[in-house]
Amino acid sequence: MGFADYRTSLEEGRYLRVVNYHNTPASTADQLREELTAYAEAFASVTVADLDRFYATGEWGLDRPGFIPVFYEGYRNNHTVAAPICDELGLTAWFPIITRFVDCPPDEQRAFADAHDIDLVEEELSYDRLALTWDEVAEIGRRHVVVPHTGSHSPIGAIVTAADVERELVEPRRRIQEVTGQEAVANVYLYGTPFGTSDFQDRAVLDAGYRYQISNTMIQRIA
Amino acid sequence: MSLTPHPDPGAILAENERRALEREGIPMFLALEDLRGPSQPAADRAEGPALADLTGRYATAVRPEAADDDLAALASVVTVVARVHFFPTED
């Protein structure tokens, strides 16, 4: 999907508002609350069921335009800051998490982040833990949508062997579903590559059981 | 927020690129594509045609050389559209 197809999607009303967040440190809590309050007043947050309904019927069934606040990577501050604000406001947020960041022992998380394009904020560099725990993932999953952002924050081009597929696509989905008890419906690559650019990875994403691919400019229903 | 075209989309793009986007929310409009078959048009197209027009206008202004399949350029243009026109309008 390029410019022309993207514009056709807009013309046909096939689009959704999202706001992509990453770090949400405590110092940004007031600003984040202000932003999300404005969004909550103007928009209705979208669940997986809402998205499924739209793809089935073309109707959202919402009283306001649909919207998804998205919190990327699996930062601890997404649990301590972002999720509670969304809960206060009644917003359903989506959390694409890097599952091996969560698996990583706390004293190795800074090095893992440095090695896997995971940006950290100065005010948290002295913290004893930077990533979510699996218990926190489970807690977030009770009110929000949790999906894998691959195992290691992997770009599509780094997934070339069966072992890569297992580590970056299969195991992250299995683990999130096990912990949250919810379907992990979507895959999201580093750099937001869409479905349809490489047969090998596309087949792997389908075989892993994902139904959606989220990219920089679109959400694709793939199964 | 209005659906009237912004007079200087290049300035919006430059402002977006200056922002600390790892610590700020990035508004976007994501297209919804169905690869299982023909994509179902929305029952309510709302401001969609106007947003499509704005996307074309801003693409011409800030990424005039971009090929149709240049997804990085498309993403840049969408950040401009979303930064200016994210909130629905009554006009």
Short mmCIF file of C-alpha atoms in Angstrom, two decimals:
data_model
loop_
_atom_site.label_atom_id
_atom_site.label_comp_id
_atom_site.label_asym_id
_atom_site.label_seq_id
_atom_site.Cartn_x
_atom_site.Cartn_y
_atom_site.Cartn_z
CA MET A 1 0.00 0.00 0.00
CA GLY A 2 1.52 3.27 -1.16
CA PHE A 3 0.24 6.83 -1.31
CA ALA A 4 -2.59 6.04 -3.73
CA ASP A 5 -3.98 3.08 -1.81
CA TYR A 6 -3.56 4.92 1.48
CA ARG A 7 -5.64 7.81 0.17
CA THR A 8 -8.27 5.39 -1.10
CA SER A 9 -8.51 3.92 2.41
CA LEU A 10 -9.10 7.37 3.82
CA GLU A 11 -11.68 8.20 1.17
CA GLU A 12 -13.57 5.01 2.01
CA GLY A 13 -13.47 5.72 5.72
CA ARG A 14 -11.11 2.80 6.37
CA TYR A 15 -8.80 4.41 8.88
CA LEU A 16 -8.19 4.68 12.57
CA ARG A 17 -6.57 7.26 14.79
CA VAL A 18 -3.66 6.09 16.93
CA VAL A 19 -1.15 7.91 19.11
CA ASN A 20 2.17 6.10 19.47
CA TYR A 21 3.98 6.48 22.77
CA HIS A 22 7.19 4.91 23.99
CA ASN A 23 8.69 5.92 27.34
CA THR A 24 6.25 7.38 29.84
CA PRO A 25 8.48 8.38 32.79
CA ALA A 26 7.01 9.95 35.92
CA SER A 27 8.17 13.40 34.86
CA THR A 28 5.77 13.24 31.89
CA ALA A 29 2.72 12.01 33.83
CA ASP A 30 0.92 15.37 33.97
CA GLN A 31 1.46 16.02 30.27
CA LEU A 32 0.38 12.50 29.39
CA ARG A 33 -2.76 12.80 31.52
CA GLU A 34 -3.63 16.09 29.81
CA GLU A 35 -3.17 14.60 26.35
CA LEU A 36 -5.08 11.41 27.08
CA THR A 37 -7.90 13.36 28.72
CA ALA A 38 -8.38 15.34 25.53
CA TYR A 39 -8.33 12.16 23.46
CA ALA A 40 -10.78 10.43 25.81
CA GLU A 41 -13.23 13.31 25.43
CA ALA A 42 -13.06 13.32 21.64
CA PHE A 43 -12.68 9.63 20.83
CA ALA A 44 -13.74 6.14 21.85
CA SER A 45 -10.89 3.72 22.40
CA VAL A 46 -10.89 0.62 20.22
CA THR A 47 -10.71 -2.96 21.47
CA VAL A 48 -9.88 -6.06 19.46
CA ALA A 49 -13.61 -6.82 19.28
CA ASP A 50 -14.24 -3.34 17.86
CA LEU A 51 -11.56 -3.84 15.23
CA ASP A 52 -12.93 -7.27 14.33
CA ARG A 53 -16.42 -5.77 14.01
CA PHE A 54 -15.20 -3.05 11.69
CA TYR A 55 -13.49 -5.55 9.40
CA ALA A 56 -16.64 -7.70 9.37
CA THR A 57 -19.27 -5.00 8.89
CA GLY A 58 -17.64 -1.65 8.07
CA GLU A 59 -19.18 -0.26 11.24
CA TRP A 60 -17.45 0.67 14.46
CA GLY A 61 -20.49 0.66 16.71
CA LEU A 62 -18.89 3.46 18.71
CA ASP A 63 -20.41 6.80 19.72
CA ARG A 64 -17.28 8.74 18.71
CA PRO A 65 -14.44 8.24 16.25
CA GLY A 66 -12.22 5.29 17.12
CA PHE A 67 -8.79 5.79 18.65
CA ILE A 68 -5.99 3.65 20.08
CA PRO A 69 -3.31 4.91 22.47
CA VAL A 70 -0.30 2.64 21.89
CA PHE A 71 2.59 2.21 24.34
CA TYR A 72 5.59 0.52 22.77
CA GLU A 73 8.44 -1.63 24.04
CA GLY A 74 7.37 -2.95 27.46
CA TYR A 75 8.83 -0.25 29.69
CA ARG A 76 8.23 -0.46 33.40
CA ASN A 77 6.97 3.14 33.24
CA ASN A 78 4.15 2.01 30.97
CA HIS A 79 2.82 0.08 33.99
CA THR A 80 3.55 2.66 36.67
CA VAL A 81 2.47 5.75 34.68
CA ALA A 82 0.62 5.08 31.41
CA ALA A 83 -1.68 2.21 32.30
CA PRO A 84 -3.05 3.83 35.50
CA ILE A 85 -3.87 7.04 33.62
CA CYS A 86 -5.64 5.07 30.90
CA ASP A 87 -7.53 3.20 33.62
CA GLU A 88 -8.60 6.48 35.25
CA LEU A 89 -9.89 7.72 31.92
CA GLY A 90 -11.55 4.48 30.87
CA LEU A 91 -9.30 4.10 27.83
CA THR A 92 -8.32 0.75 26.38
CA ALA A 93 -4.69 1.01 25.32
CA TRP A 94 -2.59 -1.37 23.24
CA PHE A 95 0.86 -2.42 24.49
CA PRO A 96 3.26 -3.96 21.95
CA ILE A 97 5.99 -5.44 24.14
CA ILE A 98 9.45 -6.77 23.38
CA THR A 99 9.18 -10.08 25.16
CA ARG A 100 12.89 -10.77 25.65
CA PHE A 101 13.23 -7.31 27.26
CA VAL A 102 10.69 -8.52 29.83
CA ASP A 103 12.54 -11.84 30.17
CA CYS A 104 15.83 -10.07 30.72
CA PRO A 105 17.21 -10.04 34.32
CA PRO A 106 16.92 -6.48 35.69
CA ASP A 107 20.66 -5.97 35.95
CA GLU A 108 21.03 -6.81 32.24
CA GLN A 109 18.15 -4.70 30.94
CA ARG A 110 20.15 -1.57 30.27
CA ALA A 111 22.65 -3.49 28.17
CA PHE A 112 19.82 -5.30 26.39
CA ALA A 113 18.16 -1.98 25.64
CA ASP A 114 21.40 -0.52 24.29
CA ALA A 115 21.89 -3.54 22.05
CA HIS A 116 18.32 -3.62 20.70
CA ASP A 117 17.39 -0.03 19.80
CA ILE A 118 15.33 0.48 22.96
CA ASP A 119 15.57 4.11 24.01
CA LEU A 120 15.95 4.85 27.71
CA VAL A 121 15.38 8.12 29.56
CA GLU A 122 18.01 9.77 31.69
CA GLU A 123 15.86 9.94 34.80
CA GLU A 124 15.49 6.16 34.91
CA LEU A 125 19.04 5.04 34.24
CA SER A 126 19.64 4.48 37.96
CA TYR A 127 16.49 2.41 38.40
CA ASP A 128 16.94 -1.21 39.43
CA ARG A 129 14.52 -2.34 36.71
CA LEU A 130 13.54 -0.82 33.36
CA ALA A 131 11.23 -3.38 31.78
CA LEU A 132 7.87 -4.76 32.78
CA THR A 133 7.70 -7.99 34.73
CA TRP A 134 5.46 -10.77 33.47
CA ASP A 135 3.16 -10.18 36.45
CA GLU A 136 2.79 -6.57 35.29
CA VAL A 137 2.11 -7.75 31.74
CA ALA A 138 -0.65 -9.96 33.13
CA GLU A 139 -2.10 -7.04 35.10
CA ILE A 140 -2.07 -4.77 32.04
CA GLY A 141 -3.67 -7.53 29.99
CA ARG A 142 -6.71 -7.59 32.27
CA ARG A 143 -7.85 -4.18 31.00
CA HIS A 144 -5.83 -3.55 27.86
CA VAL A 145 -4.53 -5.25 24.72
CA VAL A 146 -1.05 -6.77 24.81
CA VAL A 147 0.67 -7.87 21.61
CA PRO A 148 4.26 -8.81 20.76
CA HIS A 149 6.68 -6.27 19.34
CA THR A 150 8.79 -9.31 18.39
CA GLY A 151 11.05 -11.08 20.86
CA SER A 152 14.07 -8.81 20.51
CA HIS A 153 12.78 -5.62 18.82
CA SER A 154 13.61 -7.27 15.57
CA PRO A 155 13.35 -5.76 12.10
CA ILE A 156 11.83 -8.05 9.53
CA GLY A 157 15.16 -8.50 7.78
CA ALA A 158 16.74 -10.07 10.85
CA ILE A 159 14.27 -12.97 10.82
CA VAL A 160 15.78 -15.41 8.35
CA THR A 161 15.98 -18.85 9.97
CA ALA A 162 13.53 -21.18 11.66
CA ALA A 163 15.20 -20.36 14.98
CA ASP A 164 14.67 -16.64 14.33
CA VAL A 165 11.00 -17.26 13.60
CA GLU A 166 10.59 -19.23 16.82
CA ARG A 167 12.40 -16.61 18.95
CA GLU A 168 10.94 -13.45 17.38
CA LEU A 169 7.42 -14.43 16.30
CA VAL A 170 6.21 -17.73 17.74
CA GLU A 171 7.45 -17.73 21.33
CA PRO A 172 6.49 -14.07 22.02
CA ARG A 173 2.89 -14.73 21.01
CA ARG A 174 2.72 -17.98 22.96
CA ARG A 175 4.18 -16.36 26.09
CA ILE A 176 1.90 -13.30 26.03
CA GLN A 177 -1.17 -15.47 25.54
CA GLU A 178 -0.07 -17.75 28.38
CA VAL A 179 0.43 -14.82 30.75
CA THR A 180 -2.58 -12.67 29.83
CA GLY A 181 -5.08 -15.39 28.93
CA GLN A 182 -5.94 -13.23 25.91
CA GLU A 183 -5.30 -13.70 22.21
CA ALA A 184 -2.19 -11.82 21.05
CA VAL A 185 -3.74 -10.74 17.79
CA ALA A 186 -1.09 -8.60 16.11
CA ASN A 187 2.55 -8.62 15.14
CA VAL A 188 4.57 -5.39 15.05
CA TYR A 189 8.12 -5.29 13.67
CA LEU A 190 10.77 -2.77 14.56
CA TYR A 191 10.48 0.07 12.01
CA GLY A 192 6.84 -0.86 11.40
CA THR A 193 7.28 -2.92 8.24
CA PRO A 194 3.95 -4.00 6.75
CA PHE A 195 2.83 -7.48 5.73
CA GLY A 196 3.44 -8.26 2.08
CA THR A 197 7.08 -7.34 1.62
CA SER A 198 8.62 -10.81 2.02
CA ASP A 199 7.05 -14.23 1.51
CA PHE A 200 9.18 -16.01 4.12
CA GLN A 201 8.33 -13.71 7.02
CA ASP A 202 4.72 -13.33 5.88
CA ARG A 203 4.28 -17.09 5.98
CA ALA A 204 5.90 -17.22 9.41
CA VAL A 205 3.57 -14.54 10.79
CA LEU A 206 0.53 -16.40 9.49
CA ASP A 207 1.78 -19.76 10.75
CA ALA A 208 2.38 -18.24 14.18
CA GLY A 209 -1.32 -17.43 14.33
CA TYR A 210 -1.40 -13.65 14.11
CA ARG A 211 -4.54 -12.09 12.61
CA TYR A 212 -3.30 -8.51 12.26
CA GLN A 213 -0.09 -6.76 11.26
CA ILE A 214 0.45 -3.23 12.56
CA SER A 215 2.79 -1.03 10.55
CA ASN A 216 3.73 2.65 10.41
CA THR A 217 0.87 3.60 8.12
CA MET A 218 -1.71 0.85 8.38
CA ILE A 219 -3.31 -2.03 10.20
CA GLN A 220 -3.69 -5.07 7.98
CA ARG A 221 -6.14 -7.89 8.61
CA ILE A 222 -4.09 -10.85 7.45
CA ALA A 223 -6.16 -13.86 8.61
CA MET B 1 -9.53 21.46 14.52
CA SER B 2 -10.28 22.47 10.94
CA LEU B 3 -9.92 20.47 7.75
CA THR B 4 -8.71 23.61 6.02
CA PRO B 5 -5.23 22.95 4.58
CA HIS B 6 -2.38 24.26 6.70
CA PRO B 7 -0.48 27.00 4.86
CA ASP B 8 2.95 25.63 5.71
CA PRO B 9 3.02 21.83 6.01
CA GLY B 10 6.80 21.90 5.66
CA ALA B 11 7.02 23.76 8.95
CA ILE B 12 4.83 21.14 10.61
CA LEU B 13 7.05 18.37 9.29
CA ALA B 14 10.16 20.17 10.55
CA GLU B 15 8.53 20.64 13.94
CA ASN B 16 7.64 16.95 14.07
CA GLU B 17 11.22 16.01 13.30
CA ARG B 18 12.51 18.30 16.05
CA ARG B 19 10.28 16.80 18.70
CA ALA B 20 11.56 14.24 21.17
CA LEU B 21 9.31 11.60 19.75
CA GLU B 22 10.56 8.88 22.07
CA ARG B 23 8.99 10.83 24.92
CA GLU B 24 5.97 12.31 23.16
CA GLY B 25 2.89 10.84 21.61
CA ILE B 26 2.95 10.60 17.82
CA PRO B 27 -0.54 11.00 16.34
CA MET B 28 -1.18 8.99 13.17
CA PHE B 29 -4.01 7.97 10.91
CA LEU B 30 -3.61 4.29 10.07
CA ALA B 31 -5.26 2.88 6.96
CA LEU B 32 -7.20 -0.33 7.50
CA GLU B 33 -6.50 -2.96 4.85
CA ASP B 34 -8.09 -6.39 4.56
CA LEU B 35 -5.81 -8.91 2.87
CA ARG B 36 -8.41 -11.67 3.10
CA GLY B 37 -10.41 -10.10 0.30
CA PRO B 38 -11.84 -6.77 -0.84
CA SER B 39 -11.64 -4.21 1.94
CA GLN B 40 -15.04 -3.23 3.27
CA PRO B 41 -15.70 0.52 3.02
CA ALA B 42 -16.80 2.15 6.23
CA ALA B 43 -20.48 2.77 6.72
CA ASP B 44 -19.61 6.27 7.87
CA ARG B 45 -16.85 7.89 5.83
CA ALA B 46 -16.97 11.03 7.96
CA GLU B 47 -14.04 13.30 7.16
CA GLY B 48 -12.21 10.60 5.18
CA PRO B 49 -12.40 12.23 1.73
CA ALA B 50 -11.13 15.51 3.16
CA LEU B 51 -8.24 13.74 4.91
CA ALA B 52 -7.38 11.95 1.66
CA ASP B 53 -7.27 15.29 -0.12
CA LEU B 54 -5.06 16.78 2.59
CA THR B 55 -2.70 13.81 2.34
CA GLY B 56 -2.29 14.46 -1.36
CA ARG B 57 -1.78 18.18 -0.89
CA TYR B 58 0.81 17.74 1.85
CA ALA B 59 2.62 15.00 -0.08
CA THR B 60 3.00 17.38 -3.00
CA ALA B 61 4.29 20.05 -0.64
CA VAL B 62 6.76 18.13 1.54
CA ARG B 63 7.65 14.96 -0.42
CA PRO B 64 7.16 15.93 -4.06
CA GLU B 65 9.75 13.46 -5.35
CA ALA B 66 8.51 10.45 -3.40
CA ALA B 67 7.52 7.35 -5.34
CA ASP B 68 4.06 5.96 -4.69
CA ASP B 69 5.49 3.04 -2.71
CA ASP B 70 7.86 5.12 -0.57
CA LEU B 71 6.42 4.16 2.82
CA ALA B 72 8.87 6.28 4.80
CA ALA B 73 7.76 9.35 2.86
CA LEU B 74 4.14 8.36 3.34
CA ALA B 75 4.65 8.04 7.09
CA SER B 76 6.22 11.51 7.19
CA VAL B 77 3.27 13.00 5.33
CA VAL B 78 0.79 11.25 7.61
CA THR B 79 2.51 12.71 10.69
CA VAL B 80 1.81 16.15 9.21
CA VAL B 81 -1.84 15.38 8.48
CA ALA B 82 -2.34 13.92 11.95
CA ARG B 83 -0.51 16.72 13.76
CA VAL B 84 -2.77 19.34 12.17
CA HIS B 85 -6.07 17.53 11.69
CA PHE B 86 -6.25 14.81 14.34
CA PHE B 87 -9.26 16.10 16.21
CA PRO B 88 -12.61 15.90 14.44
CA THR B 89 -14.21 19.09 13.26
CA GLU B 90 -17.77 20.25 12.92
CA ASP B 91 -17.15 22.35 9.81
#
